[in-house]
Amino acid sequence: MGRSGIPGEGTRPPRARHAGQLGWDDSLYEDGDAGGDGRGDGDDDVAGKRSAGTRADATSATKADATSGRRAAPPAGGRRAAGRAARPSRRAPRSTGKRIVRWACAVLALLILGAGGAGYVYYQHLNANIKKEDLTLGDKKMAEHKANAAGQTPLNILLIGSDARDSEANQKLGGAKETFGGTPLADVQMLLHLSADRSNLSVVSMPRDTMLKMPKCTDPETGKVYEASTVDVMTNSSLGRGGPGCTVAAWYELTGITIDHFMMIDFAGVVSMADAIGGVPVCVDANVYSHTSKGAGSGLKLKEGTTKVQGKQALQWLRTRYGFEDNTDLGRAKAQHQYMNSMVRELRKGTKLTDPAKLMNLAEAATNALTVDKGLDTVKKLYDLADELKRVPTSRITMTTMPNVYGTGALEGRVLPKPGDAEQLFRMVRDDIPLDGKTSKRPTKTPAPKDESAPVGEIAVTVRNATADEGGGPASGRATDVKDQLVEAGFAKAVVDSADVSGEARTAILYPSVDLEGDAQAVAKALGIPVGQVKKSTDVSGVSLAVGADWREDGSYPVAKTEDKTPDSAEALRGDDEGACMHVNPAFTW
């Protein structure tokens, strides 16, 4: 992939080589958009007030290795000379072609939740294609997962797509030329949650213009420190604060969901994959043409009903904002969900995946497209992940969007998490509760700690006031009040840490090692705090209780009384819903 600089500059901004990554965004390709930041969102008269986020956090220029687009030569001896008879002991396995097919499915599974298989095509070469980054750049360590009674833990993967035009291939697909080589924005963010028992998969999309407090992040290449924001900023600006690890940190800051891996996917690869599987069926309830009088829009033009889209047309579907629903990212997220579900169904039919040459091209495109965390830095690790994903039946895949409301005043046209509903959705993911409403196969009994607790009078507990929230500072005296409750319950060694009043959305009990797990659970039991909020963390040196913003009032811990039901505002879509059809905005019919 080639390098492209801004006219008059010798190099591109850092991260550009890592950023072209999912491409499900109409701002990627809309030349001629008026106003805004030149990335397809300036057409406010059509699309409301949503515009792409700030680029104030652009970093200094840095070098990036060019990514090779050449295919490796096949291994020596991989082909038998014509007409030569082979002895049975040297005959190539009959299942070679099937292994290639299964490998291709595995690669696709990583990208679009499909099915996986075995085999490694050009193993070392493909490993070299994959780009790697740090998992998180935040200064807050993520808590470890709590295992269920069978010892299983869930798996959370953040899919990130940027609007970078960092390569010749990406630039050919469109986009305002003044943004070529610019600081990328994380314009697609989807969290994949694979349940601990591998029975169900949930997806939560976050609109790119969601406003949140950005955590402190440090660029691993330059060492530049981006301080935590003091005001709400758009979530898509996280990518320009050191890379995808800052996007992970921002998700953890907002949701409290521990993230195990991330994957950034080049949008040029979407075209190759859509071609390889022979198209993906999508549906619109009226003729649609995504085009405005000012030249904005994806260019998608479809007739009413179901059409198989592939190549560039598939990309147009994924980036369409003008023309669906209310012409905002919320409608676009729905279209992406429908496409992903449909693609999974196509992959699992096994159709159009029998041409070895196409599949090898697909493997090249897929690995060249990926930027992953260092825990997914080989083909084998990616295959193992695909093997986990394929265990979930299509009927148990649930697509959702973070419940949200529009801001007012200075935040007009932006998105904020919907009070109550957003936290309920985040809590269900944290607690590994299926979003499809079905009973999980996982054991519900709380597992016994690996280490028994000490007598309560001997358990040292540090209590801190973490009740600060967006409404203001910490509630007065909360750490002391909770410490007194513990003392009354027999925890004579409970003390207050008055130096640390950093806010936490939810009360949590952390412990550093398994020998203190029993002690931490004893504290939770004494205060009525759900055991799911007791987690191992190397960020503490002993049992530490953070009294969160959910416990600002006196009295016992207010355990949530809400049902474990996905909020209607999350607009859940099941993976096996073949009747889903996008509503076309009347202003974009033809």
Short mmCIF file of N, CA and C in Angstrom, two decimals, residues 309-398:
data_model
loop_
_atom_site.label_atom_id
_atom_site.label_comp_id
_atom_site.label_asym_id
_atom_site.label_seq_id
_atom_site.Cartn_x
_atom_site.Cartn_y
_atom_site.Cartn_z
N VAL A 309 -25.53 -7.56 -3.14
CA VAL A 309 -24.52 -6.54 -3.39
C VAL A 309 -23.14 -7.15 -3.17
N GLN A 310 -22.18 -6.72 -3.97
CA GLN A 310 -20.81 -7.16 -3.80
C GLN A 310 -19.87 -6.07 -4.26
N GLY A 311 -18.58 -6.25 -3.97
CA GLY A 311 -17.60 -5.29 -4.38
C GLY A 311 -17.89 -3.89 -3.87
N LYS A 312 -17.74 -2.91 -4.75
CA LYS A 312 -17.91 -1.52 -4.36
C LYS A 312 -19.34 -1.23 -3.93
N GLN A 313 -20.31 -1.94 -4.53
CA GLN A 313 -21.70 -1.71 -4.15
C GLN A 313 -21.95 -2.15 -2.72
N ALA A 314 -21.28 -3.23 -2.29
CA ALA A 314 -21.39 -3.66 -0.89
C ALA A 314 -20.83 -2.58 0.02
N LEU A 315 -19.72 -1.98 -0.40
CA LEU A 315 -19.12 -0.92 0.38
C LEU A 315 -20.06 0.29 0.47
N GLN A 316 -20.73 0.58 -0.63
CA GLN A 316 -21.70 1.69 -0.64
C GLN A 316 -22.81 1.43 0.38
N TRP A 317 -23.28 0.20 0.43
CA TRP A 317 -24.33 -0.14 1.41
C TRP A 317 -23.84 0.12 2.83
N LEU A 318 -22.64 -0.32 3.13
CA LEU A 318 -22.11 -0.22 4.48
C LEU A 318 -21.84 1.22 4.90
N ARG A 319 -21.59 2.11 3.94
CA ARG A 319 -21.28 3.49 4.28
C ARG A 319 -22.47 4.42 4.11
N THR A 320 -23.61 3.92 3.67
CA THR A 320 -24.75 4.80 3.39
C THR A 320 -25.33 5.40 4.66
N ARG A 321 -25.40 6.72 4.69
CA ARG A 321 -26.08 7.44 5.75
C ARG A 321 -27.24 8.24 5.16
N TYR A 322 -26.95 9.02 4.12
CA TYR A 322 -28.03 9.74 3.44
C TYR A 322 -28.87 8.76 2.65
N GLY A 323 -30.10 8.56 3.12
CA GLY A 323 -31.00 7.66 2.41
C GLY A 323 -31.65 6.62 3.28
N PHE A 324 -31.06 6.32 4.43
CA PHE A 324 -31.63 5.34 5.34
C PHE A 324 -32.18 6.02 6.59
N GLU A 325 -33.37 5.61 6.99
CA GLU A 325 -33.97 6.07 8.24
C GLU A 325 -33.97 7.60 8.33
N ASP A 326 -33.25 8.18 9.31
CA ASP A 326 -33.26 9.63 9.51
C ASP A 326 -31.98 10.30 8.99
N ASN A 327 -31.28 9.61 8.09
CA ASN A 327 -30.05 10.14 7.48
C ASN A 327 -28.92 10.37 8.49
N THR A 328 -28.87 9.55 9.52
CA THR A 328 -27.82 9.69 10.53
C THR A 328 -27.09 8.37 10.71
N ASP A 329 -26.10 8.39 11.60
CA ASP A 329 -25.34 7.18 11.89
C ASP A 329 -26.20 6.06 12.47
N LEU A 330 -27.32 6.42 13.08
CA LEU A 330 -28.16 5.39 13.68
C LEU A 330 -28.75 4.50 12.60
N GLY A 331 -29.19 5.11 11.49
CA GLY A 331 -29.69 4.31 10.38
C GLY A 331 -28.58 3.50 9.73
N ARG A 332 -27.42 4.12 9.62
CA ARG A 332 -26.29 3.41 9.03
C ARG A 332 -25.93 2.18 9.87
N ALA A 333 -25.96 2.31 11.19
CA ALA A 333 -25.65 1.16 12.05
C ALA A 333 -26.62 0.01 11.78
N LYS A 334 -27.90 0.33 11.59
CA LYS A 334 -28.89 -0.71 11.28
C LYS A 334 -28.52 -1.43 9.98
N ALA A 335 -28.14 -0.64 8.97
CA ALA A 335 -27.78 -1.23 7.69
C ALA A 335 -26.56 -2.13 7.83
N GLN A 336 -25.60 -1.72 8.63
CA GLN A 336 -24.42 -2.54 8.87
C GLN A 336 -24.80 -3.84 9.57
N HIS A 337 -25.69 -3.75 10.55
CA HIS A 337 -26.12 -4.95 11.26
C HIS A 337 -26.81 -5.93 10.31
N GLN A 338 -27.68 -5.41 9.44
CA GLN A 338 -28.37 -6.28 8.50
C GLN A 338 -27.38 -6.95 7.55
N TYR A 339 -26.40 -6.19 7.09
CA TYR A 339 -25.39 -6.75 6.19
C TYR A 339 -24.59 -7.84 6.89
N MET A 340 -24.15 -7.58 8.11
CA MET A 340 -23.34 -8.56 8.84
C MET A 340 -24.11 -9.85 9.06
N ASN A 341 -25.35 -9.73 9.48
CA ASN A 341 -26.17 -10.92 9.68
C ASN A 341 -26.33 -11.71 8.39
N SER A 342 -26.61 -11.00 7.30
CA SER A 342 -26.81 -11.65 6.02
C SER A 342 -25.52 -12.32 5.55
N MET A 343 -24.38 -11.68 5.79
CA MET A 343 -23.11 -12.26 5.37
C MET A 343 -22.79 -13.53 6.15
N VAL A 344 -23.12 -13.51 7.44
CA VAL A 344 -22.93 -14.72 8.24
C VAL A 344 -23.74 -15.87 7.66
N ARG A 345 -24.98 -15.58 7.31
CA ARG A 345 -25.84 -16.64 6.75
C ARG A 345 -25.27 -17.16 5.43
N GLU A 346 -24.75 -16.26 4.60
CA GLU A 346 -24.15 -16.69 3.34
C GLU A 346 -22.92 -17.55 3.58
N LEU A 347 -22.07 -17.14 4.52
CA LEU A 347 -20.86 -17.90 4.82
C LEU A 347 -21.20 -19.29 5.32
N ARG A 348 -22.21 -19.38 6.12
CA ARG A 348 -22.53 -20.68 6.70
C ARG A 348 -23.24 -21.60 5.73
N LYS A 349 -23.70 -21.05 4.62
CA LYS A 349 -24.21 -21.89 3.55
C LYS A 349 -23.06 -22.53 2.79
N GLY A 350 -21.86 -21.92 2.90
CA GLY A 350 -20.68 -22.46 2.23
C GLY A 350 -20.67 -22.23 0.74
N THR A 351 -21.48 -21.30 0.24
CA THR A 351 -21.56 -21.07 -1.19
C THR A 351 -20.46 -20.14 -1.66
N LYS A 352 -20.11 -20.28 -2.94
CA LYS A 352 -19.17 -19.38 -3.61
C LYS A 352 -17.77 -19.39 -3.00
N LEU A 353 -17.42 -20.43 -2.27
CA LEU A 353 -16.09 -20.46 -1.64
C LEU A 353 -15.33 -21.71 -2.08
N THR A 354 -15.40 -22.04 -3.36
CA THR A 354 -14.77 -23.27 -3.83
C THR A 354 -13.61 -23.02 -4.80
N ASP A 355 -13.30 -21.77 -5.10
CA ASP A 355 -12.22 -21.44 -6.01
C ASP A 355 -10.96 -21.14 -5.21
N PRO A 356 -9.96 -22.05 -5.23
CA PRO A 356 -8.76 -21.85 -4.42
C PRO A 356 -8.04 -20.53 -4.71
N ALA A 357 -7.98 -20.13 -5.98
CA ALA A 357 -7.28 -18.88 -6.31
C ALA A 357 -7.95 -17.70 -5.64
N LYS A 358 -9.29 -17.66 -5.68
CA LYS A 358 -10.02 -16.55 -5.04
C LYS A 358 -9.80 -16.57 -3.53
N LEU A 359 -9.73 -17.77 -2.98
CA LEU A 359 -9.57 -17.88 -1.54
C LEU A 359 -8.18 -17.44 -1.09
N MET A 360 -7.18 -17.72 -1.90
CA MET A 360 -5.83 -17.26 -1.57
C MET A 360 -5.77 -15.74 -1.65
N ASN A 361 -6.42 -15.18 -2.67
CA ASN A 361 -6.49 -13.71 -2.75
C ASN A 361 -7.19 -13.14 -1.53
N LEU A 362 -8.23 -13.84 -1.09
CA LEU A 362 -8.98 -13.40 0.09
C LEU A 362 -8.10 -13.43 1.33
N ALA A 363 -7.31 -14.48 1.48
CA ALA A 363 -6.42 -14.57 2.64
C ALA A 363 -5.41 -13.43 2.62
N GLU A 364 -4.87 -13.12 1.44
CA GLU A 364 -3.94 -12.00 1.32
C GLU A 364 -4.62 -10.69 1.74
N ALA A 365 -5.81 -10.46 1.18
CA ALA A 365 -6.52 -9.21 1.45
C ALA A 365 -6.87 -9.09 2.92
N ALA A 366 -7.32 -10.19 3.50
CA ALA A 366 -7.76 -10.14 4.89
C ALA A 366 -6.61 -9.84 5.84
N THR A 367 -5.47 -10.53 5.66
CA THR A 367 -4.36 -10.30 6.58
C THR A 367 -3.71 -8.94 6.35
N ASN A 368 -3.69 -8.48 5.11
CA ASN A 368 -3.18 -7.14 4.85
C ASN A 368 -4.08 -6.07 5.45
N ALA A 369 -5.37 -6.41 5.60
CA ALA A 369 -6.34 -5.43 6.10
C ALA A 369 -6.29 -5.28 7.61
N LEU A 370 -5.76 -6.28 8.30
CA LEU A 370 -5.90 -6.33 9.76
C LEU A 370 -4.82 -5.56 10.51
N THR A 371 -5.26 -4.81 11.49
CA THR A 371 -4.39 -4.35 12.57
C THR A 371 -5.03 -4.87 13.85
N VAL A 372 -4.27 -5.60 14.65
CA VAL A 372 -4.81 -6.26 15.82
C VAL A 372 -3.96 -5.94 17.04
N ASP A 373 -4.47 -6.29 18.21
CA ASP A 373 -3.64 -6.18 19.41
C ASP A 373 -2.64 -7.32 19.42
N LYS A 374 -1.63 -7.21 20.26
CA LYS A 374 -0.53 -8.16 20.24
C LYS A 374 -0.92 -9.55 20.75
N GLY A 375 -2.13 -9.66 21.28
CA GLY A 375 -2.62 -10.98 21.68
C GLY A 375 -3.23 -11.75 20.53
N LEU A 376 -3.34 -11.12 19.35
CA LEU A 376 -3.89 -11.77 18.15
C LEU A 376 -2.93 -11.62 16.99
N ASP A 377 -1.63 -11.79 17.25
CA ASP A 377 -0.63 -11.40 16.27
C ASP A 377 -0.18 -12.50 15.32
N THR A 378 -0.86 -13.65 15.30
CA THR A 378 -0.51 -14.71 14.36
C THR A 378 -1.77 -15.29 13.73
N VAL A 379 -1.57 -15.96 12.61
CA VAL A 379 -2.69 -16.60 11.92
C VAL A 379 -3.33 -17.64 12.83
N LYS A 380 -2.52 -18.38 13.59
CA LYS A 380 -3.09 -19.41 14.46
C LYS A 380 -3.99 -18.81 15.52
N LYS A 381 -3.56 -17.70 16.11
CA LYS A 381 -4.40 -17.05 17.13
C LYS A 381 -5.70 -16.55 16.51
N LEU A 382 -5.62 -16.04 15.30
CA LEU A 382 -6.83 -15.58 14.62
C LEU A 382 -7.74 -16.76 14.30
N TYR A 383 -7.14 -17.87 13.89
CA TYR A 383 -7.94 -19.06 13.64
C TYR A 383 -8.63 -19.55 14.91
N ASP A 384 -7.89 -19.56 16.01
CA ASP A 384 -8.48 -20.00 17.27
C ASP A 384 -9.67 -19.13 17.66
N LEU A 385 -9.54 -17.83 17.40
CA LEU A 385 -10.66 -16.93 17.67
C LEU A 385 -11.84 -17.25 16.77
N ALA A 386 -11.57 -17.49 15.49
CA ALA A 386 -12.65 -17.85 14.56
C ALA A 386 -13.33 -19.14 15.00
N ASP A 387 -12.53 -20.06 15.51
CA ASP A 387 -13.09 -21.33 15.96
C ASP A 387 -14.04 -21.13 17.14
N GLU A 388 -13.73 -20.15 17.98
CA GLU A 388 -14.63 -19.82 19.09
C GLU A 388 -15.92 -19.20 18.56
N LEU A 389 -15.80 -18.27 17.61
CA LEU A 389 -16.97 -17.58 17.09
C LEU A 389 -17.93 -18.51 16.35
N LYS A 390 -17.38 -19.49 15.65
CA LYS A 390 -18.24 -20.33 14.82
C LYS A 390 -19.16 -21.24 15.65
N ARG A 391 -18.89 -21.35 16.93
CA ARG A 391 -19.71 -22.22 17.77
C ARG A 391 -21.09 -21.64 18.05
N VAL A 392 -21.25 -20.35 17.81
CA VAL A 392 -22.53 -19.70 18.10
C VAL A 392 -23.49 -19.88 16.93
N PRO A 393 -24.68 -20.42 17.15
CA PRO A 393 -25.65 -20.53 16.06
C PRO A 393 -26.13 -19.16 15.63
N THR A 394 -26.50 -19.05 14.36
CA THR A 394 -26.94 -17.77 13.82
C THR A 394 -28.11 -17.19 14.60
N SER A 395 -28.98 -18.06 15.09
CA SER A 395 -30.17 -17.60 15.82
C SER A 395 -29.83 -16.95 17.15
N ARG A 396 -28.58 -17.14 17.62
CA ARG A 396 -28.19 -16.56 18.91
C ARG A 396 -27.23 -15.39 18.77
N ILE A 397 -27.15 -14.83 17.57
CA ILE A 397 -26.38 -13.60 17.35
C ILE A 397 -27.35 -12.43 17.46
N THR A 398 -27.03 -11.45 18.29
CA THR A 398 -27.91 -10.30 18.50
C THR A 398 -27.14 -9.01 18.25
#
